[in-house]
PDB file of C-alpha atoms in Angstrom:
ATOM      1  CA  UNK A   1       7.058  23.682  -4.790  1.00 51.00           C
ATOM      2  CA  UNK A   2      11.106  23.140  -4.572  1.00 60.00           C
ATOM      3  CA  UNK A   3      11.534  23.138  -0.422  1.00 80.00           C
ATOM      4  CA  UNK A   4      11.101  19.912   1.421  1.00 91.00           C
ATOM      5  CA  UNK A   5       7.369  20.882   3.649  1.00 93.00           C
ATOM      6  CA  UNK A   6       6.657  19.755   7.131  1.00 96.00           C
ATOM      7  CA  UNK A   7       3.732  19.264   7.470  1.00 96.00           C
ATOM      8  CA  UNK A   8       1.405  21.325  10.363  1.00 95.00           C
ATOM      9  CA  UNK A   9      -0.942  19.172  12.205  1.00 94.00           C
ATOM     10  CA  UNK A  10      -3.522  20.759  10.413  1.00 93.00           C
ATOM     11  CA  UNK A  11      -2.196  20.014   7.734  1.00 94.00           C
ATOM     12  CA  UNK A  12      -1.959  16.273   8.696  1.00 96.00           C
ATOM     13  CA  UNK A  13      -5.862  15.725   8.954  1.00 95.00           C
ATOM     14  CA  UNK A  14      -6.316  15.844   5.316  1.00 95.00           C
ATOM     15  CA  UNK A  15      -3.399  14.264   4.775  1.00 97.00           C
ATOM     16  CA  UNK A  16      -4.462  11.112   6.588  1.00 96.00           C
ATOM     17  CA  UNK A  17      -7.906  11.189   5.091  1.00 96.00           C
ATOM     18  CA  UNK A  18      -6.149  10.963   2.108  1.00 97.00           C
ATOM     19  CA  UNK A  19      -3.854   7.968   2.587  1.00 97.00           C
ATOM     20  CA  UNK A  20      -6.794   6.184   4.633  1.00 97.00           C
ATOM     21  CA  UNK A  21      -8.908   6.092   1.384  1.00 97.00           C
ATOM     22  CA  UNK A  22      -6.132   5.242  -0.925  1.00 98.00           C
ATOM     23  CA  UNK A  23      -5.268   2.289   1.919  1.00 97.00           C
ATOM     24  CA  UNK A  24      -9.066   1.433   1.667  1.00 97.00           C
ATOM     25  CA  UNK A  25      -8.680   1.585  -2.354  1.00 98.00           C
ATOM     26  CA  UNK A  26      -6.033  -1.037  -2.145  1.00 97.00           C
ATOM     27  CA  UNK A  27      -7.096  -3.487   0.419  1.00 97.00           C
ATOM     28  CA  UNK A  28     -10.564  -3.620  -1.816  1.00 97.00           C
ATOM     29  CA  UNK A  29      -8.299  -4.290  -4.934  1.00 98.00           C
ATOM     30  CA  UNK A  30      -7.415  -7.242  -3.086  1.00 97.00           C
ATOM     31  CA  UNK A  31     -10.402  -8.704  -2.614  1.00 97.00           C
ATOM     32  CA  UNK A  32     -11.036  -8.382  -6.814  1.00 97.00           C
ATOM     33  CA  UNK A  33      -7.617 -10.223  -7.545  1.00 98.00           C
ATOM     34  CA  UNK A  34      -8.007 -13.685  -9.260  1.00 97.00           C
ATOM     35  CA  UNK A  35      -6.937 -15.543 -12.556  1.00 98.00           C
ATOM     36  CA  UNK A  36      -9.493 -14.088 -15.615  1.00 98.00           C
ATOM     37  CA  UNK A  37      -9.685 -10.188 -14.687  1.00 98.00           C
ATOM     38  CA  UNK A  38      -8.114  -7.501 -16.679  1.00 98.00           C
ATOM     39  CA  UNK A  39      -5.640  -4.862 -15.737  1.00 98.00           C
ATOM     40  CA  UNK A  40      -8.346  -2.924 -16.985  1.00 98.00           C
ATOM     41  CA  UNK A  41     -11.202  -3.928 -14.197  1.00 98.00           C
ATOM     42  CA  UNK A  42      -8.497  -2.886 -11.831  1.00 98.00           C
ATOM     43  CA  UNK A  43      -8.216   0.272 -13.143  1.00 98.00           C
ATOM     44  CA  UNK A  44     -12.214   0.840 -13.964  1.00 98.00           C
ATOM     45  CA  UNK A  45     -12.890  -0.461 -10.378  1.00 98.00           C
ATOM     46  CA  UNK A  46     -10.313   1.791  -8.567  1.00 98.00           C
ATOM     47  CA  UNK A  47     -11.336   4.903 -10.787  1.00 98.00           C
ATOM     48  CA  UNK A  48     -15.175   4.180  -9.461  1.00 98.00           C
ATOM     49  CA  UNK A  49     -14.594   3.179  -5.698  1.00 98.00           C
ATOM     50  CA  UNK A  50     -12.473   6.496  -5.687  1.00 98.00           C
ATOM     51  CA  UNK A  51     -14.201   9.103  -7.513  1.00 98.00           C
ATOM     52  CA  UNK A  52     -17.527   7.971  -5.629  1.00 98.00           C
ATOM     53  CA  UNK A  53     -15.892   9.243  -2.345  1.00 96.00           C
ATOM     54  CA  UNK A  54     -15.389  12.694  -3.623  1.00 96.00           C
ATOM     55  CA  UNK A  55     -11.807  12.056  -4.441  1.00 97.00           C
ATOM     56  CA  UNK A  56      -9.858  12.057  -7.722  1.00 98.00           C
ATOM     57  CA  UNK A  57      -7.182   9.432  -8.998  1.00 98.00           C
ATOM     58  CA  UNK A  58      -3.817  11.195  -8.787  1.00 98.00           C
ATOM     59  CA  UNK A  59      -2.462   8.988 -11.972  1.00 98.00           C
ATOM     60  CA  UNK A  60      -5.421  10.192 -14.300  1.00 98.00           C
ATOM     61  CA  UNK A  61      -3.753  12.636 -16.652  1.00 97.00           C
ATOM     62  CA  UNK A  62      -0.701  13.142 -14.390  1.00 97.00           C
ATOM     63  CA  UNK A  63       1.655  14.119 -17.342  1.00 97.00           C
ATOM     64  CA  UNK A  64      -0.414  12.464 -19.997  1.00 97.00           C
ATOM     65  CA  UNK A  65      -0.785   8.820 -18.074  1.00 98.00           C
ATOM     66  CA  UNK A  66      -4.277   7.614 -19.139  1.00 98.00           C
ATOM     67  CA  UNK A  67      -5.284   5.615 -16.591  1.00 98.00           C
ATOM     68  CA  UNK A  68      -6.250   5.709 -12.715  1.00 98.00           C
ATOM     69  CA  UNK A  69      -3.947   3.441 -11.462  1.00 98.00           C
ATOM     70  CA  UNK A  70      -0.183   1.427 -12.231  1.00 98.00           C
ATOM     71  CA  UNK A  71      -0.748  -2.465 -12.785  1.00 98.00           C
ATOM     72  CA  UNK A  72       2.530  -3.558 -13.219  1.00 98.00           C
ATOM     73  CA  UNK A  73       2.588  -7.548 -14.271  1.00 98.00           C
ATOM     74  CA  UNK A  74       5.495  -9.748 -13.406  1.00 98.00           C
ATOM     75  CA  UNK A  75       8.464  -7.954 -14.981  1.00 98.00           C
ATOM     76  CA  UNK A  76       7.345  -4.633 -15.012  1.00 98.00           C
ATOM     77  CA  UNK A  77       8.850  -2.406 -12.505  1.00 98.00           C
ATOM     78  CA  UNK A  78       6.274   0.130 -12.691  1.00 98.00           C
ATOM     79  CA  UNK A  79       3.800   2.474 -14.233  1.00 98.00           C
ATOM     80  CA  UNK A  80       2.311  -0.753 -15.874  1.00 98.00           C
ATOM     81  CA  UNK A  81      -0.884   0.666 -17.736  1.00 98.00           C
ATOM     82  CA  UNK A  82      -3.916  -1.064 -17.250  1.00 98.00           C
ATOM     83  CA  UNK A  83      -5.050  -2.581 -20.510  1.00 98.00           C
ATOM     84  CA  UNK A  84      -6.781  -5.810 -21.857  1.00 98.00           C
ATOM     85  CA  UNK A  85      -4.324  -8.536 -20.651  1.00 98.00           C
ATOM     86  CA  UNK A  86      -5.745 -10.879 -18.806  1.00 98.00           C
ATOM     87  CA  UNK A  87      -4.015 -11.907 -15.095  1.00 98.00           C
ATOM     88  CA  UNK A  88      -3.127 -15.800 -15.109  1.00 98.00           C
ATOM     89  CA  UNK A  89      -2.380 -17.886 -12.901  1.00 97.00           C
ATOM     90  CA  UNK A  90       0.958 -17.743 -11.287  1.00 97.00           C
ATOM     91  CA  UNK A  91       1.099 -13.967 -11.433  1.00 98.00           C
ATOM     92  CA  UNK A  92       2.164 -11.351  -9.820  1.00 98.00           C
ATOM     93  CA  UNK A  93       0.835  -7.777 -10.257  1.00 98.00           C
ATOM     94  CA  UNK A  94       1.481  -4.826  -8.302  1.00 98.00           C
ATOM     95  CA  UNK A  95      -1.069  -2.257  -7.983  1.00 98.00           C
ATOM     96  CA  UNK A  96      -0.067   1.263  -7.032  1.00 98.00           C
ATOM     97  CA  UNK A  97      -3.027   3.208  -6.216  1.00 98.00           C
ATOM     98  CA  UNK A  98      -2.794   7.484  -5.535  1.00 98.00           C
ATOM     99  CA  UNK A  99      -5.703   9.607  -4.279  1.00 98.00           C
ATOM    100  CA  UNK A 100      -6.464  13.401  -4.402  1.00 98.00           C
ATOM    101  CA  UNK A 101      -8.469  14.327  -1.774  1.00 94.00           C
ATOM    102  CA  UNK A 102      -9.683  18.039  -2.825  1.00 91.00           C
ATOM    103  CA  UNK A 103      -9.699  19.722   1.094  1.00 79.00           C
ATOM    104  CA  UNK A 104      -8.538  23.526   1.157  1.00 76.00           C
ATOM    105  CA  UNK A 105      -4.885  22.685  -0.218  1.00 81.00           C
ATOM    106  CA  UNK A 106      -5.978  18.937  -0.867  1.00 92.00           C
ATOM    107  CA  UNK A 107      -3.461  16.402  -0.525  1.00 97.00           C
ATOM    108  CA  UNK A 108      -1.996  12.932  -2.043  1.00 97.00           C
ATOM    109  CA  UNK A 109      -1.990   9.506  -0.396  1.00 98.00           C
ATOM    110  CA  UNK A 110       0.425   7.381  -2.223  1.00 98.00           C
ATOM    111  CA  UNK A 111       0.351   3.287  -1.856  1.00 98.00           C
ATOM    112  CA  UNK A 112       0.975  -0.148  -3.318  1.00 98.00           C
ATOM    113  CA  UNK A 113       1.169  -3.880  -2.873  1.00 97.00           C
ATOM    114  CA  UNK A 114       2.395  -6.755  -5.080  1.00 98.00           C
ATOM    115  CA  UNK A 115       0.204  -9.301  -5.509  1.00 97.00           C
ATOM    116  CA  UNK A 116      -0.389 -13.042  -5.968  1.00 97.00           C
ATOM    117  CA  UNK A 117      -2.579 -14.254  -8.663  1.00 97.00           C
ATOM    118  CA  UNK A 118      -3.274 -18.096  -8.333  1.00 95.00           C
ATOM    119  CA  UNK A 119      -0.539 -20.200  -7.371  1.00 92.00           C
ATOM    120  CA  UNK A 120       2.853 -18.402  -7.640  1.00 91.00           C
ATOM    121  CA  UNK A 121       5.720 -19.900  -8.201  1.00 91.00           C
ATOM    122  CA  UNK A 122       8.718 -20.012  -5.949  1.00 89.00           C
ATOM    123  CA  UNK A 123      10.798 -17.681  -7.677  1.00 93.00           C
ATOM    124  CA  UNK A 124       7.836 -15.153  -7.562  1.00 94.00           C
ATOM    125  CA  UNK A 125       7.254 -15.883  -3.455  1.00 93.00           C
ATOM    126  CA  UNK A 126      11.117 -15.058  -2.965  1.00 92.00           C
ATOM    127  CA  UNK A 127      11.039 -11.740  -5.185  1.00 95.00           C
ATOM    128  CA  UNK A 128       7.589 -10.365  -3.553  1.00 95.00           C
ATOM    129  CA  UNK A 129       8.446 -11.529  -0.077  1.00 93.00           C
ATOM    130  CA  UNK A 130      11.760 -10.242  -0.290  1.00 94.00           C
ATOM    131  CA  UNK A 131      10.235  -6.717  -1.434  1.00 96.00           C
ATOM    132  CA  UNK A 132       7.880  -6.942   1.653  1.00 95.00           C
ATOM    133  CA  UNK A 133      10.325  -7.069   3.917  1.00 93.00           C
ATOM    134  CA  UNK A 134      12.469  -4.371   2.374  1.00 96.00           C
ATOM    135  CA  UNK A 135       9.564  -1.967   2.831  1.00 96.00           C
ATOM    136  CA  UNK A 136       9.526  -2.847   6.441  1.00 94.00           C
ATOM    137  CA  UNK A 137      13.316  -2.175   6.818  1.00 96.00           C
ATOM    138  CA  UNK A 138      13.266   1.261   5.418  1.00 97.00           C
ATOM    139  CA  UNK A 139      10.197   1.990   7.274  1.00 96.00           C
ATOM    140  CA  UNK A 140      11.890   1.180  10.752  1.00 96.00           C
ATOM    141  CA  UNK A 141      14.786   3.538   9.356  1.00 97.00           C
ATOM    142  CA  UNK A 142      12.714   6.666   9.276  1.00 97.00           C
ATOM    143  CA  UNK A 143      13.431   8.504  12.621  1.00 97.00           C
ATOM    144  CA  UNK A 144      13.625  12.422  13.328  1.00 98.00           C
ATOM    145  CA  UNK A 145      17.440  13.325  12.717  1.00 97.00           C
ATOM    146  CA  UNK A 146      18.443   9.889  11.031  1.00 97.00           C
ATOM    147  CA  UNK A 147      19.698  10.212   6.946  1.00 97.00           C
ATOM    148  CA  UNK A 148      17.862   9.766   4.190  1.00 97.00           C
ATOM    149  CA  UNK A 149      20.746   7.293   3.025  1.00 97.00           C
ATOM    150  CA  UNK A 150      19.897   4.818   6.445  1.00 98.00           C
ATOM    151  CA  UNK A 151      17.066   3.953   4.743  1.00 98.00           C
ATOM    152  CA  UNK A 152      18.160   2.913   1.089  1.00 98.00           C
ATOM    153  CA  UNK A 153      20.791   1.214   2.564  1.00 97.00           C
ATOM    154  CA  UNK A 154      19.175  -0.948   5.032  1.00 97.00           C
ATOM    155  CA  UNK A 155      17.441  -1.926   1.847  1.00 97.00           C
ATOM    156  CA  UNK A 156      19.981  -2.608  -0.583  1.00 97.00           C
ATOM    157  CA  UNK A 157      21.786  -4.681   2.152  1.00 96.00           C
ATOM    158  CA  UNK A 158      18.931  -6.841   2.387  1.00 95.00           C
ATOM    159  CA  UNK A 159      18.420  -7.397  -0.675  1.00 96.00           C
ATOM    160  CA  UNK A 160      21.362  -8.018  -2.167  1.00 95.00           C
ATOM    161  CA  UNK A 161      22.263  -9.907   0.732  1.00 93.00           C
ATOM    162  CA  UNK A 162      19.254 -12.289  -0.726  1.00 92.00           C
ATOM    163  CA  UNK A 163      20.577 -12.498  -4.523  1.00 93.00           C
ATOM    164  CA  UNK A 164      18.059  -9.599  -5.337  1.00 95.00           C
ATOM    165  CA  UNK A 165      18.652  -6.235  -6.946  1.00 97.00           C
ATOM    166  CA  UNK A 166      17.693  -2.818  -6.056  1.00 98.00           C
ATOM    167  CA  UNK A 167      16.095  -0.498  -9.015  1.00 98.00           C
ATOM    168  CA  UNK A 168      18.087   3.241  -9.220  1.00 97.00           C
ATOM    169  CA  UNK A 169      16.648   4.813 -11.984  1.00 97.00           C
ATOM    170  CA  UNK A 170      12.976   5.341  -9.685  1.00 97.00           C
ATOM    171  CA  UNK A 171      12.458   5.850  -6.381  1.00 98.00           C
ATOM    172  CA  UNK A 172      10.490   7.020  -3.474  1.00 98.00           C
ATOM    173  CA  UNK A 173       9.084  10.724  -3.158  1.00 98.00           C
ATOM    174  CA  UNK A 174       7.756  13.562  -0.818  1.00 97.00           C
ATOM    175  CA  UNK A 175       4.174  13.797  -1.383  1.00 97.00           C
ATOM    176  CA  UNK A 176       1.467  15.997  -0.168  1.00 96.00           C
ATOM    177  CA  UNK A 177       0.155  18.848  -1.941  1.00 95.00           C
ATOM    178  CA  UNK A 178       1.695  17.681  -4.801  1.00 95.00           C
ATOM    179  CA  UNK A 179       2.136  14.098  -6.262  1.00 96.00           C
ATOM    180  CA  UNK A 180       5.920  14.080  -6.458  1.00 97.00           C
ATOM    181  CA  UNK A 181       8.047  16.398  -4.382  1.00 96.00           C
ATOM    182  CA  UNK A 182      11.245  16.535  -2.467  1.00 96.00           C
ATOM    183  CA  UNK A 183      12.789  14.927  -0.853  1.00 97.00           C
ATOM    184  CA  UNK A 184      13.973  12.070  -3.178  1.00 97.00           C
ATOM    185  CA  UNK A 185      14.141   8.725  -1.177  1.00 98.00           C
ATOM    186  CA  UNK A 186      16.548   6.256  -2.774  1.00 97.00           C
ATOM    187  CA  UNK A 187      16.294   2.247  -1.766  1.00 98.00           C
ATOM    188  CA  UNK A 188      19.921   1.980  -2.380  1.00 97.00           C
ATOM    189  CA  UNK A 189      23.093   4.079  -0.468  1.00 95.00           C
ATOM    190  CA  UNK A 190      25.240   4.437   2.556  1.00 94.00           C
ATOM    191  CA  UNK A 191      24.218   4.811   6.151  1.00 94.00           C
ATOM    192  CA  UNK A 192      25.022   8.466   7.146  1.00 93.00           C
ATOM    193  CA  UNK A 193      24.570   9.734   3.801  1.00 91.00           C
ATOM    194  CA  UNK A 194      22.178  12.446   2.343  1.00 92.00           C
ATOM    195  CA  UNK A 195      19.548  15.211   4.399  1.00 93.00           C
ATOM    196  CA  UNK A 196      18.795  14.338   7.905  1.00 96.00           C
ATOM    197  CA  UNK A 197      15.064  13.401   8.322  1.00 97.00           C
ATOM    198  CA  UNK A 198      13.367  15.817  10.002  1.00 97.00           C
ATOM    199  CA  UNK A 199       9.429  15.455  12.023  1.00 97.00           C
ATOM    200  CA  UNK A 200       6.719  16.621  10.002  1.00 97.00           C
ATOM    201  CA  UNK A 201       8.268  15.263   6.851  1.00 98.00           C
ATOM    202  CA  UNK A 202       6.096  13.015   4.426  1.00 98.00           C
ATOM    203  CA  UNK A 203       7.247  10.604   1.936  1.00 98.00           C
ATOM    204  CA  UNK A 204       6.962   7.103   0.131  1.00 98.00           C
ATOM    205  CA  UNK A 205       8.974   4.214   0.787  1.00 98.00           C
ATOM    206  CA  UNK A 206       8.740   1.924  -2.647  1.00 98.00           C
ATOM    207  CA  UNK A 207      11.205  -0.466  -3.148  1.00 98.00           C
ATOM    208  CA  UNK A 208      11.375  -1.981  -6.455  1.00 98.00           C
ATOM    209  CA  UNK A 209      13.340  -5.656  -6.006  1.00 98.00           C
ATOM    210  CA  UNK A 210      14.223  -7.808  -8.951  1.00 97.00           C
ATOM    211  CA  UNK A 211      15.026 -10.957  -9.230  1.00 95.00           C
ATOM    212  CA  UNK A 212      17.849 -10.372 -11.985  1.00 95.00           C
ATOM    213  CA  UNK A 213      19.726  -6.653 -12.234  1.00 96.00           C
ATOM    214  CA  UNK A 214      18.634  -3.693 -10.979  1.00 97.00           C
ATOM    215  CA  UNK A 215      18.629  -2.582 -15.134  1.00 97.00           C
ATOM    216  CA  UNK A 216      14.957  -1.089 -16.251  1.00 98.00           C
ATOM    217  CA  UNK A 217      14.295  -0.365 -19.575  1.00 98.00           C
ATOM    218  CA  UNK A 218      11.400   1.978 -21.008  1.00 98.00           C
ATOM    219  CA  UNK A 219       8.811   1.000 -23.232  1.00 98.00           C
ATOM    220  CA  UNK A 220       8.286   2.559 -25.900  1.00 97.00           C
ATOM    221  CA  UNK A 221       4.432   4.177 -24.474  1.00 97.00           C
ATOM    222  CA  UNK A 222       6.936   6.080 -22.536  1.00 97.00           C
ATOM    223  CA  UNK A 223       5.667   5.162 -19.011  1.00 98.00           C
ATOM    224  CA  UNK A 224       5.600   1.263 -18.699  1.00 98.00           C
ATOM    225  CA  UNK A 225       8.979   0.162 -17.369  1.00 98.00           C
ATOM    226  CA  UNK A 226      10.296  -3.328 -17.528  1.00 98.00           C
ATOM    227  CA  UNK A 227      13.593  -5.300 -15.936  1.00 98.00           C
ATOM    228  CA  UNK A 228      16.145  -5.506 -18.869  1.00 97.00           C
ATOM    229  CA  UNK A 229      16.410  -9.241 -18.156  1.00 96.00           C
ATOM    230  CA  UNK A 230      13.007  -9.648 -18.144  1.00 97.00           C
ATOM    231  CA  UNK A 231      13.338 -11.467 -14.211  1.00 96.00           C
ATOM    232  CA  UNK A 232      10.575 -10.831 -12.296  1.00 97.00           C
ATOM    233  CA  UNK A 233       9.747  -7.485  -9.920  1.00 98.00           C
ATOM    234  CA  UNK A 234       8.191  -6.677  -6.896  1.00 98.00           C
ATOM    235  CA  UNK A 235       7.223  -3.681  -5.190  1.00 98.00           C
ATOM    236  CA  UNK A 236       5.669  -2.360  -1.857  1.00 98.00           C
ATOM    237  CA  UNK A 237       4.852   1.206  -0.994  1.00 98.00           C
ATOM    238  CA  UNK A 238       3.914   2.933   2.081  1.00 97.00           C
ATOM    239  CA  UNK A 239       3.534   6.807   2.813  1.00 98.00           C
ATOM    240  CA  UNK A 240       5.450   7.699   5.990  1.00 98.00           C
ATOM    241  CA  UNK A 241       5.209  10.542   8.570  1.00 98.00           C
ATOM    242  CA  UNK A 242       8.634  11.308  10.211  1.00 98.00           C
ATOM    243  CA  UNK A 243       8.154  12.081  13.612  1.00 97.00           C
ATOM    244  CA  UNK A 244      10.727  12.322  16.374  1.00 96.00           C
ATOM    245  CA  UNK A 245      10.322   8.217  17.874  1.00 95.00           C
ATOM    246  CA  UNK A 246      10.288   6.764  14.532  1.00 96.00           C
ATOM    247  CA  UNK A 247       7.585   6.448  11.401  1.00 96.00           C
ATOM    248  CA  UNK A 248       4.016   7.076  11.142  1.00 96.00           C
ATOM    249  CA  UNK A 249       2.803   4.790   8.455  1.00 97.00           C
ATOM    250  CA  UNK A 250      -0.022   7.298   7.310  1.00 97.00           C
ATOM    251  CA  UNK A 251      -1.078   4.447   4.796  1.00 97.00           C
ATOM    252  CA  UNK A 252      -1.011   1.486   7.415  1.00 95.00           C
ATOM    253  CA  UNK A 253      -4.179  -0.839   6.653  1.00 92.00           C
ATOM    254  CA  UNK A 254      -7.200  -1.555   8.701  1.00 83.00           C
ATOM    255  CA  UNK A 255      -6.707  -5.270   7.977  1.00 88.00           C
ATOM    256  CA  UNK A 256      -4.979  -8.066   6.416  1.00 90.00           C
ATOM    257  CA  UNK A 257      -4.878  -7.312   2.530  1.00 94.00           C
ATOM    258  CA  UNK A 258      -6.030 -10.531   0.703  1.00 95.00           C
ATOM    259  CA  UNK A 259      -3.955 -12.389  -2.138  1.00 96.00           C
ATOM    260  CA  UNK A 260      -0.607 -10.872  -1.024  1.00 95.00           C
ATOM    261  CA  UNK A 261      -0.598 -10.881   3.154  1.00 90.00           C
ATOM    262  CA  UNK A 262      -3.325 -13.961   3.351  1.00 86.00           C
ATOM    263  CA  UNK A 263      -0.974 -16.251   2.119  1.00 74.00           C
ATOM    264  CA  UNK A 264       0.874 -19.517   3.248  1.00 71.00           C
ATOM    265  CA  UNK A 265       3.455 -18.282   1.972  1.00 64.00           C
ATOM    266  CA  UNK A 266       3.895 -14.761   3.657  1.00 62.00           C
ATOM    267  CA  UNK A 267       3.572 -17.222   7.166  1.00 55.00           C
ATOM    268  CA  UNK A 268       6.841 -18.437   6.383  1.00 47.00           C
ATOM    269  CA  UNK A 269       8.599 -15.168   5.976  1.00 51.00           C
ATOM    270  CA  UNK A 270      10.867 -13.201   4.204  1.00 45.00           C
ATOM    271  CA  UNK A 271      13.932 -14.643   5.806  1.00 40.00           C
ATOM    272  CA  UNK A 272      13.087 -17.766   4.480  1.00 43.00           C
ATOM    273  CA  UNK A 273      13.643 -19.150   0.989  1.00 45.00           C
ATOM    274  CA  UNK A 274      11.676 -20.527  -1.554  1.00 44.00           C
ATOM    275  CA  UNK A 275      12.638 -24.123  -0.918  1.00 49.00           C
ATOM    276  CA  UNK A 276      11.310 -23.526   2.768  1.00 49.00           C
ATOM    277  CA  UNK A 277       7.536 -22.966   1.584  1.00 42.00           C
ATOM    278  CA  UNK A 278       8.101 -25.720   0.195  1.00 49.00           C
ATOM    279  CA  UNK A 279       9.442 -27.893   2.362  1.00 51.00           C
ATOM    280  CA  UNK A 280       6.112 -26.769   4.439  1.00 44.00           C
ATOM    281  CA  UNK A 281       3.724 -27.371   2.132  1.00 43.00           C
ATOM    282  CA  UNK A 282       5.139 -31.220   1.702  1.00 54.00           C
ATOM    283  CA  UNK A 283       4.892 -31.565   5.776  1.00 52.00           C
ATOM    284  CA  UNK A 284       1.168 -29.929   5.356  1.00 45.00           C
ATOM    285  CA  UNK A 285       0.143 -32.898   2.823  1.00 44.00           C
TER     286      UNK A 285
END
């Protein structure tokens, strides 16, 4: 499939059952995520809670990956595979979960969230919180006859406007019947720049912030991808209806996701730096 699809409203029904469960997936992730567990008990719990509702995990064989989900720890950028190392304290891991919901056509739902384990440190809260709120600034770029290039550059600004760096060599995606599909959606550009969105388009928003250069190197398994400097990464994912007042976030959660949005941390904000959580946890005690 090379054209860009808009979706029908038919077509949208499955499409949201889709995203729903892999939004479900996720938040229950959260609820698992704690100093001592494996990358693999990730992966073995989101390959049961998803093929037990009649779905299928859209990473599980995609192009030879051999796992059901992405666990990407600390300075991986992405397509971490899940594996026997054990999450410690002061962590961060994001988990990308993708689910293939077999309807007629059957459809994709395509979603992640970088998480806390333990006590983080404050370079960690400034990298994930930073990511966050890039996700949220592309998101409230996506608007029927707006450019593609609005919304990597509303992220880049912010980012680099924070000391951060923007990955180029992976970005978001059009997804629906297929896993990956066009249009391409880069976190990094010019405003005016690239297609115009247009309603009924579907894609991911997934910016990948470092803390160091926007360099990635690949490993040697051929999927896991770490930050050439080895400084720490953080990524947040949404799928994202286009419609013509602005973005349906088809993978918007049905509550606060624990170990990433629960924290004291998050309260302070984005626009705030590292020293400032701090500052607040001294007034606190």
């Amino acid at each position: 499939m090379s054209a860009i699809e808009l979706m029908t409203p038919r077509m949208l029904l499955d499409m949201r059952r889709s995203c729903q469960l892999a939004a479900d997936c996720l938040t229950a992730v959260g609820d698992m995520i704690e100093p001592g567990i494996t990358t693999d008990a990730i992966d073995r719990f989101v390959n049961d809670y998803i093929v037990s509702r009649d779905a299928y995990p859209s990473p599980l064989d995609y192009k030879g990956f051999p796992k059901s989900v992405c666990t990407s720890v600390n300075d991986c950028v992405c397509h971490g595979i899940p594996g026997p190392y054990i999450l410690k304290d002061g962590d961060i891991v994001n988990v990308d979960v993708t689910t293939y919901l077999p309807t007629e056509h059957g459809y994709h739902g395509d979603t992640s969230v970088t998480f806390y384990v333990g006590q983080p440190g404050d370079e960690a809260i400034y990298v994930v919180e930073t990511a966050r709120r890039c996700l949220e600034l592309g998101i409230a770029e996506v608007k029927h006859g707006k450019r593609i290039g609005d919304i990597g550059a509303a992220i880049q600004e912010y980012a680099e406007g924070r000391g951060c760096s923007v990955v180029r060599d992976y970005v978001g995606h059009g997804v629906g019947r297929e896993f990956h599909m066009p249009p391409q959606i880069p976190h990094f550009g010019k405003r005016g720049k690239d297609k115009r969105m247009k309603a009924g388009m579907v894609f991911t928003i997934e910016p990948m912030i470092n803390a160091g250069g926007y360099q990635t190197e690949l490993m040697d398994d051929g999927w896991t991808v770490l930050t050439l400097d080895r400084s720490l990464s953080a990524q947040f994912e949404h799928t994202v209806l286009v419609t013509r007042d602005g973005a349906d976030v088809l993978t918007a959660r049905p509550q606060v996701i624990r170990h990433s949005e629960d924290k004291p941390w998050a309260e302070v904000g984005p626009l705030s730096s590292p020293a400032a959580w701090s500052a607040k946890q001294e007034k606190a005690g």
